[in-house]
Structure formats: C-alpha cells, structure tokens
Short mmCIF file of C-alpha atoms and ligand atoms in Angstrom, two decimals:
data_model
loop_
_atom_site.label_atom_id
_atom_site.label_comp_id
_atom_site.label_asym_id
_atom_site.label_seq_id
_atom_site.Cartn_x
_atom_site.Cartn_y
_atom_site.Cartn_z
CA MET A 1 -12.28 -14.34 -14.11
CA SER A 2 -14.98 -14.47 -11.48
CA ALA A 3 -15.45 -12.82 -8.12
CA GLU A 4 -15.88 -15.15 -5.16
CA LYS A 5 -15.96 -14.66 -1.46
CA ILE A 6 -13.48 -17.02 0.13
CA ASP A 7 -13.03 -17.16 3.88
CA ASN A 8 -9.89 -19.24 3.85
CA SER A 9 -7.13 -17.17 2.28
CA ARG A 10 -4.71 -20.10 1.98
CA ARG A 11 -7.28 -22.04 -0.01
CA ALA A 12 -8.00 -18.97 -2.10
CA MET A 13 -4.33 -18.66 -2.97
CA ARG A 14 -4.15 -22.32 -3.98
CA TRP A 15 -7.05 -21.71 -6.32
CA GLY A 16 -5.35 -18.63 -7.71
CA LEU A 17 -8.28 -16.50 -6.62
CA THR A 18 -6.46 -13.72 -4.86
CA CYS A 19 -5.16 -10.65 -6.57
CA GLU A 20 -1.55 -11.07 -5.54
CA LYS A 21 -0.46 -10.69 -9.15
CA GLY A 22 -3.39 -8.66 -10.34
CA GLU A 23 -3.36 -4.98 -11.11
CA CYS A 24 -6.43 -2.99 -10.11
CA VAL A 25 -5.58 -0.35 -12.67
CA GLU A 26 -3.54 -1.33 -15.71
CA ARG A 27 -2.08 0.50 -18.65
CA THR A 28 -2.60 -1.46 -21.82
CA SER A 29 -2.53 -0.80 -25.51
CA LYS A 30 -5.49 -0.73 -27.85
CA ASN A 31 -5.01 -0.12 -31.57
CA GLY A 32 -1.51 1.13 -30.84
CA LYS A 33 -2.74 3.63 -28.24
CA GLU A 34 -2.09 3.63 -24.52
CA VAL A 35 -5.26 3.16 -22.49
CA ILE A 36 -5.85 2.90 -18.75
CA GLU A 37 -7.96 -0.11 -17.91
CA THR A 38 -9.56 -0.60 -14.53
CA CYS A 39 -10.34 -4.06 -13.22
CA LYS A 40 -13.99 -4.73 -13.99
CA PHE A 41 -14.69 -5.64 -10.35
CA LYS A 42 -13.38 -2.38 -8.94
CA PRO A 43 -16.26 -0.18 -7.71
CA THR A 44 -15.94 3.60 -7.57
CA ILE A 45 -16.22 5.38 -4.26
CA LYS A 46 -19.15 7.39 -5.67
CA GLN A 47 -21.05 4.14 -6.37
CA VAL A 48 -20.47 3.04 -2.79
CA GLU A 49 -21.50 6.44 -1.47
CA GLU A 50 -24.71 6.34 -3.50
CA ASN A 51 -25.24 2.66 -2.82
CA THR A 52 -25.37 1.76 -6.51
CA GLN A 53 -22.42 -0.64 -6.54
CA ASP A 54 -22.59 -4.06 -8.18
CA PRO A 55 -22.90 -6.72 -5.43
CA GLN A 56 -20.22 -8.72 -7.28
CA SER A 57 -17.72 -5.89 -6.78
CA CYS A 58 -14.27 -6.46 -5.36
CA HIS A 59 -14.59 -7.09 -1.61
CA TYR A 60 -11.40 -5.28 -0.82
CA TYR A 61 -12.51 -2.00 -2.37
CA LEU A 62 -16.05 -2.35 -1.07
CA GLN A 63 -14.73 -2.57 2.47
CA LYS A 64 -12.30 0.26 1.98
CA TYR A 65 -14.80 2.62 0.36
CA GLU A 66 -17.54 1.74 2.83
CA ALA A 67 -15.15 2.74 5.60
CA LEU A 68 -14.29 5.98 3.85
CA VAL A 69 -17.90 7.03 3.26
CA ALA A 70 -19.12 5.94 6.71
CA LYS A 71 -19.54 8.48 9.48
CA HIS A 72 -17.31 6.45 11.77
CA SER A 73 -14.89 3.80 10.63
CA LEU A 74 -12.35 1.41 12.07
CA TRP A 75 -9.02 0.82 10.31
CA ASN A 76 -5.91 -1.14 10.88
CA TYR A 77 -2.84 1.08 11.04
CA HIS A 78 -1.33 -0.08 7.79
CA ALA A 79 -4.41 0.53 5.67
CA PHE A 80 -5.06 3.93 7.21
CA PHE A 81 -1.46 5.15 7.04
CA GLN A 82 -1.26 3.96 3.43
CA ILE A 83 -4.07 6.37 2.58
CA MET A 84 -2.60 9.18 4.66
CA LYS A 85 0.78 8.77 3.00
CA PHE A 86 -0.15 8.17 -0.62
CA ASN A 87 -3.83 8.97 -1.27
CA LYS A 88 -4.72 11.87 0.98
CA LYS A 89 -5.52 14.14 -1.95
CA LEU A 90 -7.60 11.54 -3.73
CA PHE A 91 -9.85 10.93 -0.72
CA GLU A 92 -9.71 14.35 0.91
CA ASP A 93 -13.52 14.76 0.85
CA TYR A 94 -13.85 11.64 2.98
CA LEU A 95 -10.99 12.30 5.37
CA ASP A 96 -12.43 15.50 6.73
CA ARG A 97 -13.15 14.25 10.27
CA LYS A 98 -13.07 16.00 13.57
CA VAL A 99 -11.58 13.28 15.73
CA SER A 100 -9.36 10.28 15.23
CA VAL A 101 -8.63 7.70 17.90
CA PHE A 102 -5.36 5.76 17.81
CA ASP A 103 -5.42 2.59 19.85
CA GLU A 104 -2.26 0.86 21.13
CA ALA A 105 -0.54 4.22 20.73
CA HIS A 106 2.74 2.91 22.16
CA LYS A 107 3.20 1.05 18.85
CA ILE A 108 2.66 3.98 16.48
CA GLU A 109 6.35 4.58 15.84
CA ASP A 110 6.75 1.01 14.53
CA GLN A 111 3.90 1.66 12.11
CA ILE A 112 5.17 5.03 10.89
CA ILE A 113 8.66 3.72 10.32
CA GLN A 114 7.29 1.34 7.70
CA PHE A 115 6.30 4.34 5.59
CA VAL A 116 9.53 6.31 5.76
CA GLY A 117 13.10 5.52 4.70
CA PHE A 118 14.07 2.97 2.08
CA ASP A 119 14.49 -0.81 1.87
CA ILE A 120 16.83 -2.20 -0.76
CA PHE A 121 16.56 -5.86 -1.81
CA ALA A 122 19.07 -8.08 -3.62
CA GLY A 123 16.55 -8.66 -6.45
CA GLN A 124 16.35 -4.93 -7.07
CA VAL A 125 20.15 -4.52 -7.17
CA ASP A 126 20.26 -7.43 -9.56
CA GLU A 127 17.45 -6.11 -11.74
CA CYS A 128 19.40 -2.85 -12.05
CA ASN A 129 22.56 -4.76 -13.08
CA LEU A 130 24.48 -3.26 -10.17
CA ASN A 131 27.33 -5.02 -8.43
CA PRO A 132 26.67 -5.08 -4.65
CA ASP A 133 30.41 -5.45 -3.98
CA ARG A 134 30.94 -1.90 -5.22
CA TYR A 135 29.02 -0.45 -2.26
CA ASP A 136 29.87 -0.09 1.40
CA PHE A 137 26.83 -1.35 3.29
CA THR A 138 27.93 0.38 6.47
CA ASP A 139 28.14 3.84 5.00
CA LEU A 140 25.23 6.21 4.49
CA ASP A 141 26.82 8.07 1.55
CA SER A 142 27.45 4.79 -0.20
CA MET A 143 23.79 3.80 0.34
CA ILE A 144 22.68 7.15 -1.05
CA SER A 145 24.82 6.40 -4.15
CA LEU A 146 23.23 2.96 -4.39
CA THR A 147 19.74 4.49 -4.15
CA ASP A 148 20.70 7.02 -6.81
CA ASP A 149 22.14 4.30 -9.08
CA ILE A 150 18.94 2.28 -8.66
CA ALA A 151 16.84 5.30 -9.66
CA TYR A 152 19.13 6.02 -12.62
CA SER A 153 19.01 2.42 -13.76
CA TYR A 154 15.19 2.32 -13.68
CA ALA A 155 15.00 5.63 -15.57
CA LYS A 156 17.31 4.22 -18.23
CA LYS A 157 15.37 0.97 -18.47
CA ILE A 158 12.12 2.88 -18.96
CA LYS A 159 13.69 5.04 -21.66
CA ASP A 160 15.28 2.06 -23.47
CA ILE A 161 12.03 0.07 -23.42
CA LYS A 162 9.97 2.98 -24.67
CA GLU A 163 12.42 3.65 -27.49
CA SER A 164 12.73 0.00 -28.56
CA PRO A 165 11.02 -1.08 -31.81
CA GLY A 166 9.33 -3.96 -29.93
CA PHE A 167 7.55 -1.51 -27.65
CA GLU A 168 5.89 0.27 -30.58
CA ASN A 169 4.44 -2.99 -31.91
CA ASP A 170 3.57 -4.64 -28.63
CA PRO A 171 3.93 -2.25 -25.69
CA ASP A 172 4.10 -3.76 -22.23
CA TYR A 173 2.55 -1.01 -20.10
CA GLU A 174 2.35 -3.19 -17.05
CA LEU A 175 6.13 -3.46 -17.03
CA ILE A 176 6.54 0.28 -17.57
CA THR A 177 4.18 1.09 -14.70
CA ARG A 178 6.07 -1.25 -12.40
CA LEU A 179 9.43 0.25 -13.33
CA GLU A 180 8.12 3.79 -12.95
CA ARG A 181 6.86 3.01 -9.47
CA ARG A 182 10.28 1.66 -8.52
CA TYR A 183 11.99 4.68 -10.02
CA ASP A 184 9.72 7.07 -8.07
CA ARG A 185 10.38 5.34 -4.76
CA ALA A 186 14.15 5.30 -5.20
CA ALA A 187 14.31 8.89 -6.46
CA GLN A 188 12.10 10.15 -3.61
CA ALA A 189 14.09 8.21 -0.99
CA LYS A 190 17.33 9.68 -2.32
CA ILE A 191 15.92 13.21 -1.92
CA ASP A 192 14.53 12.50 1.58
CA ILE A 193 17.73 10.92 2.86
CA SER A 194 20.29 13.26 1.34
CA SER A 195 18.37 16.35 2.47
CA ASP A 196 18.54 15.26 6.14
CA LYS A 197 21.52 12.94 6.40
CA ASN A 198 22.00 13.29 10.14
CA ASN A 199 18.60 11.80 10.75
CA PHE A 200 19.15 8.59 8.79
CA VAL A 201 20.96 5.45 9.74
CA VAL A 202 21.92 2.36 7.75
CA ASN A 203 20.94 -0.86 9.48
CA ASP A 204 23.22 -3.87 9.14
CA PRO A 205 22.58 -5.72 5.88
CA VAL A 206 20.87 -9.09 6.04
CA ARG A 207 22.97 -11.73 4.29
CA ASP A 208 22.21 -15.33 3.39
CA LEU A 209 24.16 -18.32 4.72
CA ASN A 210 26.79 -17.87 2.01
CA GLY A 211 27.33 -14.24 2.95
CA ASN A 212 25.52 -12.86 -0.10
CA PHE A 213 23.64 -9.60 0.34
CA ARG A 214 19.85 -10.04 0.74
CA THR A 215 18.44 -6.77 2.00
CA ILE A 216 19.27 -3.53 3.78
CA SER A 217 17.19 -0.70 5.17
CA VAL A 218 17.88 2.99 5.65
CA LYS A 219 15.60 4.41 8.35
CA PRO A 220 15.13 7.75 10.11
CA ILE A 221 16.21 8.00 13.74
CA ASP A 222 13.64 10.63 14.62
CA VAL A 223 10.19 9.97 13.12
CA SER A 224 8.63 13.08 14.66
CA LYS A 225 9.18 15.06 11.45
CA PHE A 226 7.13 12.53 9.52
CA ALA A 227 4.48 11.81 12.14
CA ASN A 228 2.22 14.81 11.65
CA GLU A 229 1.30 13.82 8.08
CA PHE A 230 -0.51 10.84 9.63
CA PHE A 231 -2.39 12.86 12.25
CA ASP A 232 -4.62 15.25 10.39
CA THR A 233 -7.86 15.71 12.30
CA GLU A 234 -8.65 18.60 14.62
CA TYR A 235 -8.45 16.30 17.66
CA GLN A 236 -6.45 13.10 18.15
CA ILE A 237 -6.95 10.68 21.00
CA PHE A 238 -4.02 8.35 21.62
CA MET A 239 -4.88 5.38 23.80
CA SER A 240 -2.44 3.19 25.69
CA ALA A 241 -1.96 1.98 29.24
CA THR A 242 1.79 2.38 28.92
CA ILE A 243 2.78 5.76 27.52
CA ASP A 244 4.06 8.84 29.27
CA LYS A 245 3.51 12.37 28.10
CA GLN A 246 7.05 13.63 27.77
CA SER A 247 8.60 10.86 25.72
CA PHE A 248 5.44 10.36 23.63
CA CYS A 249 5.31 14.05 22.69
CA GLU A 250 9.02 14.11 21.93
CA ASN A 251 8.80 11.02 19.79
CA MET A 252 5.70 12.04 17.86
CA GLY A 253 6.63 15.70 17.43
CA LEU A 254 3.65 16.94 19.49
CA LYS A 255 3.80 20.21 21.40
CA LYS A 256 3.43 19.39 25.09
CA ASP A 257 1.22 22.38 25.86
CA GLU A 258 -1.21 21.31 23.14
CA VAL A 259 -1.60 17.85 24.65
CA ALA A 260 -3.87 16.95 27.55
CA PHE A 261 -2.68 13.80 29.28
CA VAL A 262 -5.12 11.55 31.14
CA ASP A 263 -3.25 9.31 33.58
CA THR A 264 -5.92 7.01 35.02
CA PRO A 265 -5.24 6.93 38.77
CA LYS A 266 -6.39 3.35 39.41
CA SER A 267 -6.47 0.22 37.34
CA PRO A 268 -10.04 -1.05 36.80
CA PHE A 269 -8.80 -4.52 37.81
CA ALA A 270 -8.45 -5.45 41.49
CA LEU A 271 -4.90 -5.57 42.87
CA LYS A 272 -5.31 -9.14 44.15
CA ASN A 273 -5.94 -10.31 40.55
CA ARG A 274 -2.73 -8.91 39.12
CA ASN A 275 -0.09 -9.14 41.82
CA VAL A 276 3.53 -8.78 40.76
CA ASP A 277 6.42 -10.39 42.70
CA LEU A 278 9.72 -8.65 42.04
CA LEU A 279 11.94 -11.56 43.05
CA ASN A 280 15.31 -9.94 42.16
CA ILE A 281 16.96 -13.32 41.57
CA ARG A 282 19.99 -12.09 39.61
CA ARG A 283 20.78 -9.15 37.43
CA LEU A 284 20.92 -10.35 33.83
CA SER A 285 23.08 -8.17 31.63
CA TYR A 286 26.13 -8.58 29.41
CA GLY A 287 28.31 -8.77 32.52
CA SER A 288 26.31 -11.52 34.22
CA THR A 289 27.80 -14.95 34.75
CA GLU A 290 26.67 -18.40 33.68
CA GLU A 291 25.77 -19.04 37.31
CA ASP A 292 23.46 -15.98 37.31
CA GLU A 293 21.66 -17.33 34.26
CA LEU A 294 21.36 -20.82 35.70
CA GLU A 295 20.00 -19.49 38.99
CA VAL A 296 17.26 -17.67 37.06
CA ILE A 297 16.43 -20.86 35.16
CA ARG A 298 16.35 -22.89 38.42
CA THR A 299 13.86 -20.34 39.77
CA ILE A 300 11.71 -20.74 36.64
CA ASP A 301 11.75 -24.48 37.29
CA ARG A 302 10.62 -23.97 40.91
CA ILE A 303 7.78 -21.64 39.86
CA LEU A 304 6.65 -24.15 37.22
CA ASP A 305 6.57 -26.82 39.96
CA GLU A 306 4.48 -24.56 42.18
CA HIS A 307 1.98 -24.12 39.34
CA SER A 308 2.16 -27.69 38.08
CA ASP A 309 -1.58 -27.85 37.37
CA LYS A 310 -1.91 -24.52 35.52
CA ARG A 311 -1.13 -22.99 32.19
CA GLY A 312 1.37 -20.14 32.13
CA LEU A 313 3.66 -17.88 30.17
CA ILE A 314 7.43 -17.24 30.31
CA LEU A 315 8.76 -14.08 28.68
CA THR A 316 12.39 -13.42 27.92
CA SER A 317 14.40 -11.21 25.61
CA SER A 318 15.64 -13.33 22.70
CA ILE A 319 15.24 -16.63 20.88
CA PRO A 320 18.65 -17.98 22.10
CA ARG A 321 17.52 -17.23 25.68
CA CYS A 322 14.32 -19.21 25.07
CA GLN A 323 16.41 -22.14 23.88
CA LYS A 324 18.73 -21.93 26.85
CA ILE A 325 15.82 -21.94 29.30
CA LEU A 326 14.38 -24.97 27.55
CA ARG A 327 17.75 -26.80 27.71
CA TYR A 328 18.14 -26.42 31.47
CA LEU A 329 14.61 -27.01 32.77
CA SER A 330 13.77 -30.33 34.38
CA PRO A 331 12.52 -32.96 31.88
CA LYS A 332 9.06 -32.85 33.47
CA ASN A 333 8.74 -29.09 32.97
CA THR A 334 10.42 -29.16 29.54
CA ARG A 335 7.52 -31.29 28.34
CA ARG A 336 5.06 -28.54 29.28
CA ILE A 337 6.81 -25.88 27.20
CA ARG A 338 5.85 -24.60 23.76
CA ILE A 339 8.17 -22.04 22.22
CA CYS A 340 6.00 -19.48 20.49
CA HIS A 341 6.99 -16.74 18.06
CA SER A 342 5.28 -15.06 15.14
CA LYS A 343 7.16 -17.53 12.90
CA ASN A 344 8.15 -20.88 14.31
CA LYS A 345 10.71 -23.44 13.18
CA ASP A 346 8.16 -26.10 12.34
CA GLY A 347 6.20 -23.60 10.22
CA LYS A 348 3.40 -23.23 12.78
CA THR A 349 1.87 -19.79 13.19
CA GLN A 350 1.61 -18.07 16.56
CA ASP A 351 -2.15 -18.75 16.58
CA GLU A 352 -1.60 -22.45 15.90
CA VAL A 353 0.87 -22.76 18.79
CA ILE A 354 -1.54 -20.91 21.11
CA SER A 355 -4.44 -23.12 20.14
CA GLU A 356 -2.31 -26.23 20.91
CA HIS A 357 -1.44 -24.61 24.23
CA ALA A 358 -5.17 -24.11 24.89
CA SER A 359 -5.77 -27.85 24.69
CA ASP A 360 -2.90 -28.71 27.05
CA PRO A 361 -4.14 -28.21 30.65
CA THR A 362 -0.62 -27.60 32.06
CA GLY A 363 0.98 -26.05 28.97
CA VAL A 364 3.44 -23.16 29.27
CA LEU A 365 4.31 -20.76 26.45
CA LEU A 366 7.92 -19.60 26.26
CA SER A 367 8.59 -16.59 24.09
CA SER A 368 10.59 -13.46 23.41
CA SER A 369 7.85 -11.98 21.24
CA LEU A 370 4.60 -12.38 23.18
CA TRP A 371 5.22 -9.25 25.25
CA GLU A 372 2.44 -7.46 23.42
CA GLY A 373 -0.66 -8.09 21.37
CA VAL A 374 -1.57 -11.51 22.76
CA ASP A 375 -4.61 -12.24 24.82
CA LEU A 376 -4.13 -15.12 27.27
CA LYS A 377 -7.39 -14.79 29.08
CA ASP A 378 -8.63 -16.79 32.06
CA ASP A 379 -7.27 -20.34 32.23
CA LEU A 380 -5.02 -19.80 29.21
CA SER A 381 -2.51 -18.39 31.68
CA ARG A 382 -2.63 -18.19 35.48
CA PHE A 383 1.02 -17.31 36.05
CA GLN A 384 3.58 -15.41 34.06
CA ILE A 385 7.32 -15.29 34.55
CA ILE A 386 9.36 -12.37 33.31
CA ALA A 387 12.81 -13.90 33.10
CA LYS A 388 14.70 -10.99 31.56
CA VAL A 389 14.10 -7.27 31.05
CA PRO A 390 13.24 -6.66 27.37
CA TYR A 391 15.63 -3.87 26.38
CA PRO A 392 15.43 -2.80 22.74
CA ASN A 393 18.17 -4.52 20.77
CA TYR A 394 20.90 -1.89 20.66
CA LYS A 395 22.96 -4.01 18.30
CA GLU A 396 20.52 -2.77 15.68
CA LYS A 397 22.07 0.40 14.38
CA ARG A 398 18.89 2.48 14.34
CA ILE A 399 18.14 1.56 17.94
CA LYS A 400 21.69 2.42 19.01
CA ALA A 401 21.58 5.77 17.17
CA LYS A 402 18.19 6.60 18.63
CA MET A 403 19.28 5.59 22.12
CA ASP A 404 22.34 7.89 21.88
CA LYS A 405 20.23 10.79 20.66
CA PHE A 406 17.14 10.19 22.82
CA PRO A 407 18.09 8.35 26.04
CA LEU A 408 14.58 8.91 27.36
CA TRP A 409 13.16 6.98 24.43
CA TYR A 410 15.25 3.90 25.26
CA THR A 411 14.07 3.84 28.87
CA SER A 412 10.48 4.42 27.88
CA GLN A 413 10.55 1.63 25.26
CA THR A 414 11.88 -0.81 27.88
CA LEU A 415 9.31 0.24 30.46
CA THR A 416 6.44 0.04 27.96
CA LYS A 417 7.34 -3.50 26.94
CA LEU A 418 7.78 -4.63 30.53
CA LEU A 419 4.39 -3.21 31.55
CA GLN A 420 2.75 -4.63 28.43
CA GLY A 421 4.13 -8.01 29.51
CA PHE A 422 2.41 -7.63 32.89
CA GLY A 423 -0.93 -7.43 31.12
CA ARG A 424 -0.80 -10.55 28.92
CA SER A 425 -2.69 -12.83 31.29
CA ILE A 426 -5.17 -10.50 33.02
CA ARG A 427 -7.69 -9.53 30.40
CA SER A 428 -10.88 -8.65 32.28
CA GLU A 429 -12.23 -7.74 35.69
CA ASP A 430 -12.70 -11.38 36.72
CA ASP A 431 -9.48 -12.63 35.24
CA TRP A 432 -6.43 -13.18 37.45
CA ALA A 433 -2.81 -14.29 37.18
CA ARG A 434 0.33 -14.02 39.26
CA THR A 435 3.38 -12.31 37.75
CA TYR A 436 6.97 -13.09 38.78
CA VAL A 437 9.83 -10.84 37.69
CA LEU A 438 13.19 -12.59 38.07
CA ASP A 439 15.71 -10.20 36.49
CA ALA A 440 16.93 -7.78 39.18
CA ALA A 441 17.62 -5.20 36.44
CA ALA A 442 13.86 -4.50 36.40
CA ASN A 443 14.42 -2.36 39.51
CA ASN A 444 16.81 -0.09 37.62
CA VAL A 445 14.24 0.34 34.87
CA PHE A 446 11.53 1.30 37.36
CA PHE A 447 13.93 3.64 39.14
CA LYS A 448 15.11 5.35 35.96
CA ALA A 449 11.59 5.53 34.58
CA GLN A 450 9.90 6.72 37.79
CA GLN A 451 8.38 9.75 36.12
CA MET A 452 7.05 7.68 33.23
CA ILE A 453 5.23 4.95 35.13
CA PRO A 454 1.47 5.28 34.65
CA LYS A 455 -0.35 5.72 37.99
CA SER A 456 -2.43 2.60 37.47
CA TYR A 457 0.73 0.51 37.99
CA TYR A 458 1.73 2.19 41.28
CA ASP A 459 -0.12 -0.39 43.38
CA VAL A 460 1.46 -3.51 41.83
CA LEU A 461 4.90 -1.91 41.99
CA GLY A 462 4.47 -0.86 45.63
CA MET A 463 5.06 2.80 44.78
CA ASP A 464 3.77 5.54 47.06
CA GLU A 465 1.32 7.86 45.45
S1 LIG B 1 -9.99 -4.34 -8.05
FE1 LIG B 1 -10.14 -5.99 -6.57
S2 LIG B 1 -10.62 -7.80 -7.83
FE2 LIG B 1 -9.81 -6.25 -9.20
S3 LIG B 1 -7.58 -6.62 -9.34
FE3 LIG B 1 -7.93 -5.10 -7.73
S4 LIG B 1 -8.07 -6.26 -5.82
FE4 LIG B 1 -8.38 -7.69 -7.55
#
C-alpha cells in the first residue's frame, strides 16, 4: 500500500487507490487477542497541531485536522455536520469557537435531514433474512417494527458469530464492527422514532421496475428539535439572500427575540441588469388545460427567437415538463436546448452538460434542478425563462405532512426557490440578464409571501417600499 496524491478521482478509483473499502481503524486479531489497528497513514490531530506529521500521511485526515486546529476554517456542510453529530466529544477542544457562519442558509434543512431519521435498504432487509412482504410500507408502526427487527437481527448475528467455533480460531473483527455499527443505527433510530411518533413520516418506498422494494426512508417533519445540536457557538451568522425571519426561526427552532435579522434594503446589482418581466401567460396548476401548457411553450419559443444569438436558461418544475417543452418547441429552437440535471440520461454530469453549453454560442439549458447552486455568469446566460412555479413536491409524504403542519414553510420554500432562480444568470455587478416569468401562479406566491420577500427584491417585483 502506498500513499499518492491523485487529482482525478475517477482515475484513482480505477487504480484502486481510494479508500472506499478501507477501514481507517480496524479491529483485528493477533495471537488470538483482539487488537485495534489504525491505518498507518492516519495522522493524529496532535501531530497536526504540533506540525510533526509525516508528509506521506492520509490527505483526507490532514485536511480535516488542519481545519480543526486552524483559527478559522471552511467546511462543507456534510463534513461539519458529521463531526457535530457523531464526534463532538472527541474534538471538543477544537470546536470551542465564538462564531460560526452558515452560508446558503436556506438549504440547511436539507442538510440536517440527512442526519436524522432512518433509511432502510433492500440489501439490509435481505441481510437480516426478513421478508419485506410482511411489512406495510405505508404505516409508521410497521416501519418501527421493521427497524426493531433489523436491530434484533444484527444483535443475533453478532452473538452467533462471536459464539461460533470459527470465530475463536479466526475472528473477523471487521465484520463484527460493521454489524455493530448497523445495529447501533437501527436501535437508535427505533428509539428516536417511537419516542416522538407524531413527528415522523414514512415516505413512499422506492421500488424497481418489477415492483420489488428497493429503499424507504422515515424522516422527521419538524427538524427544529434536532437543529440546535448543529449550532453550538456563542454566535451564529446565517447568510442567504432568500430567507425571512419568521419561517427561518420556526424551522430551525430559534427564538425570534434572540435573532437579529439584517434585511439588506437594496441589491448591490443595478436594477437594469436584473429586470424581471412577470408575463402572466397562463396559470399552470393541476387544473390547467393542455391549451394553457401549449400557450406557455409557444411563449418560450417566441422568447428564444427574440434571443436567437444568446445563451439562456429555462427553468421548470419537473423532468416530464422539461420533456414536454422540448417536444413542442420549433425544430430550430429544439436544437439549441440541452436538458441538464444532476444526473442525465446519457450519463453526463451537470458540469459536463454546462461545459458543452459554454461552447455553444446560442445554447439554452432546460432544467428542473438548476434553480439553485449554479453559476451562469456573463455570456453563459443572458436570458432566463421561468416557465412554472417550483412548488415543493407535495406528493412526497414528508412534504405533504410538513405543508399541513407548517403552511408558512411551504410558501417560504416556494418563494426561496423562485428567487434563487432569479439569481442564476446575474453573478456580479457587471453581469446582466433578462428574466421572464410565464406562470401566472407566481403572482399568488408573491401575494401570499408578501411579508417574506427580502427588501432587495422589491425593485424587480415592482413592490412599494
Ligand atoms: S486513514 Fe486515510 S489512507 Fe488510511 S484507510 Fe483511512 S482514509 Fe484511507
């Protein structure tokens, strides 16, 4: 085994040089005794703190420990929340900071939700010799039983392996560690869920083409009870251009009178560079007709003709809607379109599609997922068309349950996504793009969400201050 620095992770995986299957800390047996063995490349945090680490040390841990010992450090949400959830005690000396800054704060709930609740996979059910047909995948109590049966099955496996004659002669500690981890997760999830049943919801199971169960998740409706374990410093600064105080505090479990809210009165970008046309073509909702949809698509076609020499972006609410738009555009405009999602049919990544778009002078991206987190600066997009208001998908059970319990949350999620969409193509002071909103339902969102609209959007929305 050797340590190498590889920039291209795909190549590294082909060479078997990543640690996907590796264990940083392993339990093994020496002379019949259980010993804990640490990967020889793993530095200690003390070494990093005292700058005595081996330069050949594992890059992952070097980065992580350097960040922990540094005065200021920058983390992605997943890495930081992982520590806050599982290793707070271990690193408490290094987590004692006065201030933490959370960027893109409108997305924090999506990050927290990954660390609470329970995901059950077909492989796990199989490994535990359980019959999925015995459970009702729409019922919370049945899912609690399944979680309990999974925990019981892992406990029994661990006991049987440890008591087997084979284990005495040739113990497989790696297997035991893996099973114990799975047991802990299932047992903890069972306690969490059954102690607060009203706050958990079972999402619809994902099935394969033959209808066989693949995966299911049990998630909390209200994450506010779990949020404070991630926010530990004396002061927190949450940054976003699209949050409002009331729904953010409610959602994150923050006391309103302990929160100071800074609502920047004016956007730093000139109005003429980020104009929004609310065209109110038709209201697209479940009651809208085929003719309504076609009229919106005809308008997209006209706007594409008006910007025939520019790159642009079309945002809508779902993949089937993307396909429908593509089907009805004129052949000339169809040729300009690239459908772009995080995963694409032809296996291309989002970045690959965007870089193809960058080399097509009149290319247009069509997507239901580029509402946030994409940076189409300057000539990469000079016009953007919002074809349909991006409501959260209330067919998802958690969303529906949360919407019923917190109507404010549903409106604020829709508004946030819509306003995030406005910003995709205007990325700096000198950048400019024209935005067209076609779905007349946008007006209802702005009306309902009046109190939540950040002041810096008042000018583009023609709202009186
Ligand atoms: S310590 Fe680093 S090199 Fe060693 S197994 Fe873990 S990730 Fe891999």
